[in-house]
Short mmCIF file of C-alpha atoms in Angstrom, two decimals:
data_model
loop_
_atom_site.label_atom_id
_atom_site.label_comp_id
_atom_site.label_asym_id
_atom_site.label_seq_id
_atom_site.Cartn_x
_atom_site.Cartn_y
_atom_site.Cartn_z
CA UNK I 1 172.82 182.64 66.27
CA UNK I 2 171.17 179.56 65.04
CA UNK I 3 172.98 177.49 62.79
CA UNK I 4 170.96 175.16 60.89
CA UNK I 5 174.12 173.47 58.49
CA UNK I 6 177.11 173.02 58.07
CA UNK I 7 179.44 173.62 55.08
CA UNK I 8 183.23 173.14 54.74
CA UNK I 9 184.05 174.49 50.80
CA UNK I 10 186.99 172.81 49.17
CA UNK I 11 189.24 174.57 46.87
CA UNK I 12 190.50 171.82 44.77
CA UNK I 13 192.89 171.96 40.95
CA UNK I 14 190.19 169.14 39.52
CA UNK I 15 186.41 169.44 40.87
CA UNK I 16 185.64 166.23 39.00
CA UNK I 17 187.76 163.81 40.33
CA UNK I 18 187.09 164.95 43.91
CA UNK I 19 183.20 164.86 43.23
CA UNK I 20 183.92 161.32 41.72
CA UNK I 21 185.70 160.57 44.96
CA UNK I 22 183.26 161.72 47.47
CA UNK I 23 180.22 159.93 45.72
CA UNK I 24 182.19 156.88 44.44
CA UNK I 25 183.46 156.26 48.30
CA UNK I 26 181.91 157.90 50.63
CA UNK I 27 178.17 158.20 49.97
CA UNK I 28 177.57 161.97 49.25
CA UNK I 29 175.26 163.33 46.62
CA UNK I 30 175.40 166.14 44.11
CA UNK I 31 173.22 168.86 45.09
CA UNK I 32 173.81 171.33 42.46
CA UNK I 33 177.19 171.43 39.58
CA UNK I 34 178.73 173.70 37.16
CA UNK I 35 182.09 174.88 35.78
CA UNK I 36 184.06 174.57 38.19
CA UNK I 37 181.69 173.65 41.38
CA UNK I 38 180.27 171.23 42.91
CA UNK I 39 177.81 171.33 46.12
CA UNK I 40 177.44 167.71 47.65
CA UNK I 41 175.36 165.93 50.66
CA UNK I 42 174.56 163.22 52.73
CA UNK I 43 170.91 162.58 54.06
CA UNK I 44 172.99 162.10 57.60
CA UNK I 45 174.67 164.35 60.00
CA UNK I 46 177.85 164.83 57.59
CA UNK I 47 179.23 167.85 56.89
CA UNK I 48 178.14 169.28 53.25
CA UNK I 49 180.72 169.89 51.00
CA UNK I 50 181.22 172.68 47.80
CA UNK I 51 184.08 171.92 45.72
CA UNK I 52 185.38 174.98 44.02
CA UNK I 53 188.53 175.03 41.51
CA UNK I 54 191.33 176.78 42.24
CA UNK I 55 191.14 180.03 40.36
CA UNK I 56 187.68 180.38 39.51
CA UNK I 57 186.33 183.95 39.72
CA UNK I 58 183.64 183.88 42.51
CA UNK I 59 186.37 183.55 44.90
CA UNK I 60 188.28 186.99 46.20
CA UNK I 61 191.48 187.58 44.27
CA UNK I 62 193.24 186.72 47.61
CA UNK I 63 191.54 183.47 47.77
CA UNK I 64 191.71 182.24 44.12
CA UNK I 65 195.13 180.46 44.19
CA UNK I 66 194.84 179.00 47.95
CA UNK I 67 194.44 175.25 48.14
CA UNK I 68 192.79 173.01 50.35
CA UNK I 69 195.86 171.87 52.07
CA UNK I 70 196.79 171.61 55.71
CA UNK I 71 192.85 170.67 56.11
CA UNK I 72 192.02 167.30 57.28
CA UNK I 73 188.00 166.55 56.64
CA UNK I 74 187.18 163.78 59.94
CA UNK I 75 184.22 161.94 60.19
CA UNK I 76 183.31 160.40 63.86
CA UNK I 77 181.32 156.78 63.00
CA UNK I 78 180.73 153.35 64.23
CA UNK I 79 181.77 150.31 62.82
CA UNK I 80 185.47 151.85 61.79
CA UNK I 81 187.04 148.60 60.41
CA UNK I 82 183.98 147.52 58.22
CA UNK I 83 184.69 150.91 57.05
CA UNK I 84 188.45 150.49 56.38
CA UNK I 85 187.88 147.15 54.86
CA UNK I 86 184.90 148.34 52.08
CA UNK I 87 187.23 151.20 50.82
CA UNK I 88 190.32 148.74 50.63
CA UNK I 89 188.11 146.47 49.07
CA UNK I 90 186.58 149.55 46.84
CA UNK I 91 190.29 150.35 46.25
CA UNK I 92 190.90 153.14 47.67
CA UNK I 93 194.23 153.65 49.11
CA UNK I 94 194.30 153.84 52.65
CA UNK I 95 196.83 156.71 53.40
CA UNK I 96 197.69 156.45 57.24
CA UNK I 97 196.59 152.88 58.56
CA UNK I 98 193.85 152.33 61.34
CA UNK I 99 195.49 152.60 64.88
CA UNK I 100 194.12 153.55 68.28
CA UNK I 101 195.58 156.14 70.24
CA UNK I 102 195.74 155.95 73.99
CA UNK I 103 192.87 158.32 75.26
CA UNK I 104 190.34 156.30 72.93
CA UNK I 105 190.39 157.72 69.40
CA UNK I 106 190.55 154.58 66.65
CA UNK I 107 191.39 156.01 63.05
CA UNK I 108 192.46 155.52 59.68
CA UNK I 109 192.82 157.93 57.21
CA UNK I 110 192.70 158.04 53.05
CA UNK I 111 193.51 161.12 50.52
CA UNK I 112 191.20 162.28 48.09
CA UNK I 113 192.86 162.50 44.12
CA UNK I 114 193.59 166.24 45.12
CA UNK I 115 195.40 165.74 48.39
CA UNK I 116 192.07 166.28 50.55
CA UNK I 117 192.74 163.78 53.79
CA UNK I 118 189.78 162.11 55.04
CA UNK I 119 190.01 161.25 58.65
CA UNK I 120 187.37 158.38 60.22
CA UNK I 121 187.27 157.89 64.07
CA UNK I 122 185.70 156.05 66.13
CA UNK I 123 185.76 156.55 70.01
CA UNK I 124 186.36 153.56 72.36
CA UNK I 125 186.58 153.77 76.12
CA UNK I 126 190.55 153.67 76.78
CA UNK I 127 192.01 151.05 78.84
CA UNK I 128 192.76 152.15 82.42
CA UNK I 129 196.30 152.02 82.66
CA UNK I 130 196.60 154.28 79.19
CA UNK I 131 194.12 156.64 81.17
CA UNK I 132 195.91 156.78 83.74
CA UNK I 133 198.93 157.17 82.26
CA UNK I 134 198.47 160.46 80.16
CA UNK I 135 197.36 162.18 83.21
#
């Protein structure tokens, strides 16, 4: 197997506001839209994205009424506070606030308008006593 992209397809209540979202904030492009869809890109090493809404037929009966809960959509970057500080000034709400954790992931996270959480981190070398520590 040879995969060539990468897809994560969102089942969302309001396709819209979550395409508005994505290309508003966080640089993606429509690729193709209808009724009810939405297939979106970046020209970088993101993660496409198809927004479907909840109930629309081309999904399996069993699938129709799920929701894209649970699912946390994380981007690994550079420069994660000029990040956090252009969607605060953009006004976007930033859901969980940027903290480092003590093997060397720095994050922040903010919540799409239908409860999608978008996750940035941004790896840093850990200090040696937290190393050393969660050994």
């Amino acid at each position: 197997m040879q995969i060539t992209a990468s897809t994560v397809s969102l089942t969302v209540d309001d396709v819209a506001a979550s395409q508005t979202f994505f290309t508003t904030h966080l640089g993606y492009q429509e690729q193709a839209a209808a009724d009810g869809f939405a297939s979106l890109t970046r020209a970088d090493a993101a993660v496409d994205i198809v927004l479907l809404r909840r109930g629309i037929e081309v999904l399996p009966v069993e699938q129709r009424d799920q929701h894209a809960g649970g699912l946390i959509l994380a981007f690994t970057l550079t420069g994660l506070e000029a990040e956090e500080k252009r969607l605060r000034a953009e006004g976007v709400e930033i859901t969980m606030p940027l903290r480092e954790e003590p093997w060397g992931e720095r994050l922040f996270q903010i919540t799409d308008p239908n409860g999608v959480i978008v996750q940035f981190v941004e790896w840093v070398t850990p200090a040696a006593d937290s190393a050393e520590e969660n050994i």
